[in-house]
């Protein structure tokens, strides 16, 4: 009598492989840390930074944040944390070396099984014009391609948001067209959007090479 052979391992679905795993990205002078409960701890000033971000006119127009007060900001943090738990969204705080909040960058699945994702970003006034958002976006893009099986990542921004258009091009996202009345923005109006996209096989943008980024997987927010 021969021993019964072990059943073959269950096949891993594309969705299983395509998960965003909580990771800290170290850019040297800038740290991308997964949003989580740490930002609401009493000793952290990041929660107040989120409240300030919601009040900034440009953020309120182009990328409104539901962080108008500390209670709302805590709920917002919980939603970002749950996105990490599901592997469906990767939202990072962009921090200076001293821990001060500079902005945020995220990537989320649009069609997880197909490897289609979208990224977004914002910065506080003091971090603008310094290349912070571009470096953070490029790092998160390369990380999503390298670790989560992303096939295509898109950026959509209002046609009137010219700095975002320049950032997308700098990060290796060529423009692909215009989406008419595509999104309801903070002014209560629908705006046309420019669509940009980068494919996993596209070359890395000059000056924003992924090898400058250190990845550290973490177990909690």
PDB file of C-alpha atoms in Angstrom:
ATOM      1  CA  UNK A   1       0.000   0.000   0.000  1.00  0.00           C
ATOM      2  CA  UNK A   2       1.454   3.305  -0.990  1.00  0.00           C
ATOM      3  CA  UNK A   3       1.154   6.487   1.044  1.00  0.00           C
ATOM      4  CA  UNK A   4      -1.286   9.004  -0.286  1.00  0.00           C
ATOM      5  CA  UNK A   5       0.459  11.933  -1.880  1.00  0.00           C
ATOM      6  CA  UNK A   6      -0.064  15.376  -0.393  1.00  0.00           C
ATOM      7  CA  UNK A   7      -2.528  17.542  -2.285  1.00  0.00           C
ATOM      8  CA  UNK A   8      -0.941  20.182  -4.480  1.00  0.00           C
ATOM      9  CA  UNK A   9      -0.785  23.678  -2.978  1.00  0.00           C
ATOM     10  CA  UNK A  10      -3.700  25.903  -3.826  1.00  0.00           C
ATOM     11  CA  UNK A  11      -3.047  28.142  -6.758  1.00  0.00           C
ATOM     12  CA  UNK A  12      -2.367  31.727  -5.789  1.00  0.00           C
ATOM     13  CA  UNK A  13      -4.726  34.160  -7.452  1.00  0.00           C
ATOM     14  CA  UNK A  14      -3.523  37.406  -9.029  1.00  0.00           C
ATOM     15  CA  UNK A  15      -5.304  39.339  -6.271  1.00  0.00           C
ATOM     16  CA  UNK A  16      -3.317  37.434  -3.616  1.00  0.00           C
ATOM     17  CA  UNK A  17      -0.065  38.459  -5.272  1.00  0.00           C
ATOM     18  CA  UNK A  18      -1.133  42.021  -5.925  1.00  0.00           C
ATOM     19  CA  UNK A  19      -1.254  43.370  -2.400  1.00  0.00           C
ATOM     20  CA  UNK A  20       0.330  46.503  -0.997  1.00  0.00           C
ATOM     21  CA  UNK A  21       2.378  45.404   2.006  1.00  0.00           C
ATOM     22  CA  UNK A  22       2.960  48.025   4.687  1.00  0.00           C
ATOM     23  CA  UNK A  23       6.435  49.405   3.990  1.00  0.00           C
ATOM     24  CA  UNK A  24       8.523  52.431   4.935  1.00  0.00           C
ATOM     25  CA  UNK A  25      10.461  54.054   2.092  1.00  0.00           C
ATOM     26  CA  UNK A  26      13.600  55.918   3.142  1.00  0.00           C
ATOM     27  CA  UNK A  27      14.725  58.563   0.628  1.00  0.00           C
ATOM     28  CA  UNK A  28      17.525  59.816   2.866  1.00  0.00           C
ATOM     29  CA  UNK A  29      16.325  63.272   3.879  1.00  0.00           C
ATOM     30  CA  UNK A  30      12.658  62.333   3.397  1.00  0.00           C
ATOM     31  CA  UNK A  31      10.804  59.377   4.895  1.00  0.00           C
ATOM     32  CA  UNK A  32       7.618  57.854   3.493  1.00  0.00           C
ATOM     33  CA  UNK A  33       5.843  56.201   6.425  1.00  0.00           C
ATOM     34  CA  UNK A  34       2.534  54.302   6.139  1.00  0.00           C
ATOM     35  CA  UNK A  35      -0.313  56.273   7.659  1.00  0.00           C
ATOM     36  CA  UNK A  36      -1.607  54.637  10.813  1.00  0.00           C
ATOM     37  CA  UNK A  37      -2.460  55.151  14.492  1.00  0.00           C
ATOM     38  CA  UNK A  38       1.036  56.462  15.240  1.00  0.00           C
ATOM     39  CA  UNK A  39       0.063  59.809  13.675  1.00  0.00           C
ATOM     40  CA  UNK A  40      -2.673  60.339  16.280  1.00  0.00           C
ATOM     41  CA  UNK A  41      -0.480  59.650  19.308  1.00  0.00           C
ATOM     42  CA  UNK A  42      -0.338  62.539  21.827  1.00  0.00           C
ATOM     43  CA  UNK A  43       3.346  63.240  21.195  1.00  0.00           C
ATOM     44  CA  UNK A  44       2.860  63.460  17.423  1.00  0.00           C
ATOM     45  CA  UNK A  45       2.271  66.808  15.710  1.00  0.00           C
ATOM     46  CA  UNK A  46       1.312  65.082  12.464  1.00  0.00           C
ATOM     47  CA  UNK A  47      -2.413  65.091  13.272  1.00  0.00           C
ATOM     48  CA  UNK A  48      -2.355  68.885  13.492  1.00  0.00           C
ATOM     49  CA  UNK A  49      -0.471  68.914  10.189  1.00  0.00           C
ATOM     50  CA  UNK A  50      -3.355  67.033   8.594  1.00  0.00           C
ATOM     51  CA  UNK A  51      -5.820  69.590   9.949  1.00  0.00           C
ATOM     52  CA  UNK A  52      -3.652  72.378   8.497  1.00  0.00           C
ATOM     53  CA  UNK A  53      -3.494  70.568   5.158  1.00  0.00           C
ATOM     54  CA  UNK A  54      -7.288  70.441   4.913  1.00  0.00           C
ATOM     55  CA  UNK A  55      -7.391  74.235   5.342  1.00  0.00           C
ATOM     56  CA  UNK A  56      -4.805  74.963   2.640  1.00  0.00           C
ATOM     57  CA  UNK A  57      -6.554  76.550  -0.381  1.00  0.00           C
ATOM     58  CA  UNK A  58      -4.723  74.514  -3.046  1.00  0.00           C
ATOM     59  CA  UNK A  59      -5.213  71.210  -1.264  1.00  0.00           C
ATOM     60  CA  UNK A  60      -8.855  72.086  -0.601  1.00  0.00           C
ATOM     61  CA  UNK A  61      -9.332  72.752  -4.319  1.00  0.00           C
ATOM     62  CA  UNK A  62      -7.389  69.969  -6.028  1.00  0.00           C
ATOM     63  CA  UNK A  63      -7.157  67.222  -3.408  1.00  0.00           C
ATOM     64  CA  UNK A  64      -9.630  67.858  -0.565  1.00  0.00           C
ATOM     65  CA  UNK A  65      -8.830  66.020   2.649  1.00  0.00           C
ATOM     66  CA  UNK A  66     -11.502  64.956   5.147  1.00  0.00           C
ATOM     67  CA  UNK A  67      -9.275  66.117   8.020  1.00  0.00           C
ATOM     68  CA  UNK A  68     -10.907  69.399   9.011  1.00  0.00           C
ATOM     69  CA  UNK A  69     -10.392  68.754  12.737  1.00  0.00           C
ATOM     70  CA  UNK A  70      -8.604  66.251  14.952  1.00  0.00           C
ATOM     71  CA  UNK A  71     -11.636  63.933  15.171  1.00  0.00           C
ATOM     72  CA  UNK A  72     -12.068  63.871  11.398  1.00  0.00           C
ATOM     73  CA  UNK A  73      -8.319  63.434  10.897  1.00  0.00           C
ATOM     74  CA  UNK A  74      -8.297  60.418  13.227  1.00  0.00           C
ATOM     75  CA  UNK A  75     -11.124  58.823  11.226  1.00  0.00           C
ATOM     76  CA  UNK A  76      -9.210  59.579   8.014  1.00  0.00           C
ATOM     77  CA  UNK A  77      -6.141  57.851   9.441  1.00  0.00           C
ATOM     78  CA  UNK A  78      -8.217  54.787  10.300  1.00  0.00           C
ATOM     79  CA  UNK A  79      -9.479  54.565   6.722  1.00  0.00           C
ATOM     80  CA  UNK A  80      -5.923  54.728   5.378  1.00  0.00           C
ATOM     81  CA  UNK A  81      -4.875  52.067   7.891  1.00  0.00           C
ATOM     82  CA  UNK A  82      -7.700  49.783   6.730  1.00  0.00           C
ATOM     83  CA  UNK A  83      -6.572  50.218   3.132  1.00  0.00           C
ATOM     84  CA  UNK A  84      -3.177  48.858   4.116  1.00  0.00           C
ATOM     85  CA  UNK A  85      -4.785  45.969   6.004  1.00  0.00           C
ATOM     86  CA  UNK A  86      -6.694  44.931   2.865  1.00  0.00           C
ATOM     87  CA  UNK A  87      -3.684  45.380   0.613  1.00  0.00           C
ATOM     88  CA  UNK A  88      -5.893  47.620  -1.516  1.00  0.00           C
ATOM     89  CA  UNK A  89      -4.321  51.001  -0.864  1.00  0.00           C
ATOM     90  CA  UNK A  90      -0.893  52.254   0.120  1.00  0.00           C
ATOM     91  CA  UNK A  91      -1.042  55.718   1.701  1.00  0.00           C
ATOM     92  CA  UNK A  92       2.134  57.304   3.028  1.00  0.00           C
ATOM     93  CA  UNK A  93       2.931  60.325   5.160  1.00  0.00           C
ATOM     94  CA  UNK A  94       5.811  62.269   3.645  1.00  0.00           C
ATOM     95  CA  UNK A  95       8.007  63.327   6.568  1.00  0.00           C
ATOM     96  CA  UNK A  96      11.117  65.461   6.948  1.00  0.00           C
ATOM     97  CA  UNK A  97      14.138  64.109   8.791  1.00  0.00           C
ATOM     98  CA  UNK A  98      12.889  65.775  11.992  1.00  0.00           C
ATOM     99  CA  UNK A  99       9.464  64.118  11.663  1.00  0.00           C
ATOM    100  CA  UNK A 100       7.628  67.215  10.418  1.00  0.00           C
ATOM    101  CA  UNK A 101       4.799  66.530   7.985  1.00  0.00           C
ATOM    102  CA  UNK A 102       5.546  67.609   4.409  1.00  0.00           C
ATOM    103  CA  UNK A 103       2.675  65.963   2.560  1.00  0.00           C
ATOM    104  CA  UNK A 104       1.170  62.684   1.478  1.00  0.00           C
ATOM    105  CA  UNK A 105       1.393  60.265  -1.431  1.00  0.00           C
ATOM    106  CA  UNK A 106      -0.695  57.202  -2.155  1.00  0.00           C
ATOM    107  CA  UNK A 107      -1.326  54.465  -4.669  1.00  0.00           C
ATOM    108  CA  UNK A 108      -4.504  52.382  -4.805  1.00  0.00           C
ATOM    109  CA  UNK A 109      -5.902  49.646  -6.970  1.00  0.00           C
ATOM    110  CA  UNK A 110      -8.401  50.623  -9.637  1.00  0.00           C
ATOM    111  CA  UNK A 111      -8.590  47.067 -10.996  1.00  0.00           C
ATOM    112  CA  UNK A 112      -6.524  44.878  -8.698  1.00  0.00           C
ATOM    113  CA  UNK A 113      -6.720  41.666 -10.714  1.00  0.00           C
ATOM    114  CA  UNK A 114      -5.631  43.546 -13.838  1.00  0.00           C
ATOM    115  CA  UNK A 115      -2.736  45.330 -12.104  1.00  0.00           C
ATOM    116  CA  UNK A 116      -4.202  48.785 -12.777  1.00  0.00           C
ATOM    117  CA  UNK A 117      -3.549  51.389 -10.077  1.00  0.00           C
ATOM    118  CA  UNK A 118      -3.714  55.150  -9.567  1.00  0.00           C
ATOM    119  CA  UNK A 119      -1.479  57.453  -7.569  1.00  0.00           C
ATOM    120  CA  UNK A 120      -2.115  60.842  -5.950  1.00  0.00           C
ATOM    121  CA  UNK A 121      -0.066  63.330  -3.942  1.00  0.00           C
ATOM    122  CA  UNK A 122      -0.209  66.602  -2.037  1.00  0.00           C
ATOM    123  CA  UNK A 123       2.253  68.788  -0.165  1.00  0.00           C
ATOM    124  CA  UNK A 124       1.978  71.486   2.459  1.00  0.00           C
ATOM    125  CA  UNK A 125       3.034  74.995   1.355  1.00  0.00           C
ATOM    126  CA  UNK A 126       6.452  74.814   2.998  1.00  0.00           C
ATOM    127  CA  UNK A 127       7.395  71.700   1.014  1.00  0.00           C
ATOM    128  CA  UNK A 128       6.444  73.013  -2.424  1.00  0.00           C
ATOM    129  CA  UNK A 129       9.026  73.835  -5.057  1.00  0.00           C
ATOM    130  CA  UNK A 130      11.616  71.514  -3.517  1.00  0.00           C
ATOM    131  CA  UNK A 131      10.988  68.353  -5.528  1.00  0.00           C
ATOM    132  CA  UNK A 132       9.532  66.559  -2.508  1.00  0.00           C
ATOM    133  CA  UNK A 133       6.319  65.440  -4.211  1.00  0.00           C
ATOM    134  CA  UNK A 134       8.137  64.297  -7.344  1.00  0.00           C
ATOM    135  CA  UNK A 135      10.648  62.217  -5.409  1.00  0.00           C
ATOM    136  CA  UNK A 136       7.924  60.683  -3.248  1.00  0.00           C
ATOM    137  CA  UNK A 137       5.707  59.879  -6.233  1.00  0.00           C
ATOM    138  CA  UNK A 138       8.577  58.333  -8.194  1.00  0.00           C
ATOM    139  CA  UNK A 139       9.604  56.210  -5.201  1.00  0.00           C
ATOM    140  CA  UNK A 140       6.067  54.935  -4.568  1.00  0.00           C
ATOM    141  CA  UNK A 141       5.615  54.217  -8.285  1.00  0.00           C
ATOM    142  CA  UNK A 142       8.782  52.125  -8.469  1.00  0.00           C
ATOM    143  CA  UNK A 143       7.891  50.352  -5.227  1.00  0.00           C
ATOM    144  CA  UNK A 144       4.401  49.449  -6.499  1.00  0.00           C
ATOM    145  CA  UNK A 145       5.833  48.041  -9.712  1.00  0.00           C
ATOM    146  CA  UNK A 146       8.574  46.117  -7.898  1.00  0.00           C
ATOM    147  CA  UNK A 147       6.636  44.661  -4.980  1.00  0.00           C
ATOM    148  CA  UNK A 148       2.906  44.582  -5.753  1.00  0.00           C
ATOM    149  CA  UNK A 149       2.759  43.458  -9.362  1.00  0.00           C
ATOM    150  CA  UNK A 150       1.335  46.718 -10.684  1.00  0.00           C
ATOM    151  CA  UNK A 151       1.157  46.710 -14.477  1.00  0.00           C
ATOM    152  CA  UNK A 152      -0.014  50.267 -15.137  1.00  0.00           C
ATOM    153  CA  UNK A 153      -0.280  53.258 -12.804  1.00  0.00           C
ATOM    154  CA  UNK A 154      -2.281  56.346 -13.722  1.00  0.00           C
ATOM    155  CA  UNK A 155      -2.316  59.978 -12.625  1.00  0.00           C
ATOM    156  CA  UNK A 156      -5.371  62.131 -13.312  1.00  0.00           C
ATOM    157  CA  UNK A 157      -5.303  65.830 -12.469  1.00  0.00           C
ATOM    158  CA  UNK A 158      -7.447  68.834 -13.271  1.00  0.00           C
ATOM    159  CA  UNK A 159      -6.379  70.604 -16.450  1.00  0.00           C
ATOM    160  CA  UNK A 160      -5.925  73.791 -14.437  1.00  0.00           C
ATOM    161  CA  UNK A 161      -3.512  72.126 -12.023  1.00  0.00           C
ATOM    162  CA  UNK A 162      -0.358  72.815 -14.000  1.00  0.00           C
ATOM    163  CA  UNK A 163       2.160  71.931 -11.240  1.00  0.00           C
ATOM    164  CA  UNK A 164       0.624  68.453 -11.048  1.00  0.00           C
ATOM    165  CA  UNK A 165       1.020  68.078 -14.811  1.00  0.00           C
ATOM    166  CA  UNK A 166       4.712  68.974 -14.588  1.00  0.00           C
ATOM    167  CA  UNK A 167       5.181  66.532 -11.726  1.00  0.00           C
ATOM    168  CA  UNK A 168       3.566  63.682 -13.662  1.00  0.00           C
ATOM    169  CA  UNK A 169       5.826  64.273 -16.660  1.00  0.00           C
ATOM    170  CA  UNK A 170       8.916  64.496 -14.452  1.00  0.00           C
ATOM    171  CA  UNK A 171       7.996  61.175 -12.820  1.00  0.00           C
ATOM    172  CA  UNK A 172       7.840  59.395 -16.179  1.00  0.00           C
ATOM    173  CA  UNK A 173       4.063  59.541 -16.692  1.00  0.00           C
ATOM    174  CA  UNK A 174       3.433  60.718 -20.271  1.00  0.00           C
ATOM    175  CA  UNK A 175       0.157  62.471 -21.041  1.00  0.00           C
ATOM    176  CA  UNK A 176      -2.386  60.260 -22.787  1.00  0.00           C
ATOM    177  CA  UNK A 177      -5.399  62.527 -23.248  1.00  0.00           C
ATOM    178  CA  UNK A 178      -8.122  64.627 -21.667  1.00  0.00           C
ATOM    179  CA  UNK A 179     -11.064  63.291 -19.663  1.00  0.00           C
ATOM    180  CA  UNK A 180     -13.999  65.698 -20.032  1.00  0.00           C
ATOM    181  CA  UNK A 181     -15.920  66.755 -16.898  1.00  0.00           C
ATOM    182  CA  UNK A 182     -14.161  63.866 -15.218  1.00  0.00           C
ATOM    183  CA  UNK A 183     -14.082  64.700 -11.524  1.00  0.00           C
ATOM    184  CA  UNK A 184     -15.867  66.865  -8.951  1.00  0.00           C
ATOM    185  CA  UNK A 185     -13.259  69.033  -7.251  1.00  0.00           C
ATOM    186  CA  UNK A 186     -13.234  71.109  -4.095  1.00  0.00           C
ATOM    187  CA  UNK A 187     -14.884  74.110  -5.742  1.00  0.00           C
ATOM    188  CA  UNK A 188     -18.018  72.039  -6.336  1.00  0.00           C
ATOM    189  CA  UNK A 189     -17.518  71.941 -10.115  1.00  0.00           C
ATOM    190  CA  UNK A 190     -16.607  69.156 -12.505  1.00  0.00           C
ATOM    191  CA  UNK A 191     -13.285  69.740 -14.250  1.00  0.00           C
ATOM    192  CA  UNK A 192     -11.649  68.234 -17.292  1.00  0.00           C
ATOM    193  CA  UNK A 193      -8.643  66.122 -16.311  1.00  0.00           C
ATOM    194  CA  UNK A 194      -5.407  65.219 -18.013  1.00  0.00           C
ATOM    195  CA  UNK A 195      -4.706  61.489 -17.889  1.00  0.00           C
ATOM    196  CA  UNK A 196      -1.095  60.340 -17.507  1.00  0.00           C
ATOM    197  CA  UNK A 197       0.118  56.761 -17.140  1.00  0.00           C
ATOM    198  CA  UNK A 198       3.306  54.818 -16.613  1.00  0.00           C
ATOM    199  CA  UNK A 199       3.777  51.136 -17.436  1.00  0.00           C
ATOM    200  CA  UNK A 200       5.909  48.702 -15.488  1.00  0.00           C
ATOM    201  CA  UNK A 201       8.265  48.378 -18.454  1.00  0.00           C
ATOM    202  CA  UNK A 202       8.748  52.108 -18.969  1.00  0.00           C
ATOM    203  CA  UNK A 203      12.177  53.548 -18.133  1.00  0.00           C
ATOM    204  CA  UNK A 204      12.699  55.202 -14.779  1.00  0.00           C
ATOM    205  CA  UNK A 205      12.710  59.017 -14.993  1.00  0.00           C
ATOM    206  CA  UNK A 206      16.108  60.696 -15.086  1.00  0.00           C
ATOM    207  CA  UNK A 207      17.262  61.998 -11.727  1.00  0.00           C
ATOM    208  CA  UNK A 208      14.652  60.021  -9.768  1.00  0.00           C
ATOM    209  CA  UNK A 209      16.221  56.580  -9.853  1.00  0.00           C
ATOM    210  CA  UNK A 210      14.674  53.876  -7.652  1.00  0.00           C
ATOM    211  CA  UNK A 211      18.031  52.621  -6.407  1.00  0.00           C
ATOM    212  CA  UNK A 212      18.228  55.687  -4.140  1.00  0.00           C
ATOM    213  CA  UNK A 213      15.316  54.339  -2.108  1.00  0.00           C
ATOM    214  CA  UNK A 214      15.595  51.900   0.802  1.00  0.00           C
ATOM    215  CA  UNK A 215      12.523  49.743   1.469  1.00  0.00           C
ATOM    216  CA  UNK A 216      11.721  48.531   4.962  1.00  0.00           C
ATOM    217  CA  UNK A 217       8.680  46.296   5.494  1.00  0.00           C
ATOM    218  CA  UNK A 218       6.903  47.087   8.749  1.00  0.00           C
ATOM    219  CA  UNK A 219       4.290  45.148  10.676  1.00  0.00           C
ATOM    220  CA  UNK A 220       2.168  48.015  11.940  1.00  0.00           C
ATOM    221  CA  UNK A 221       1.307  51.642  11.179  1.00  0.00           C
TER     222      UNK A 221
END
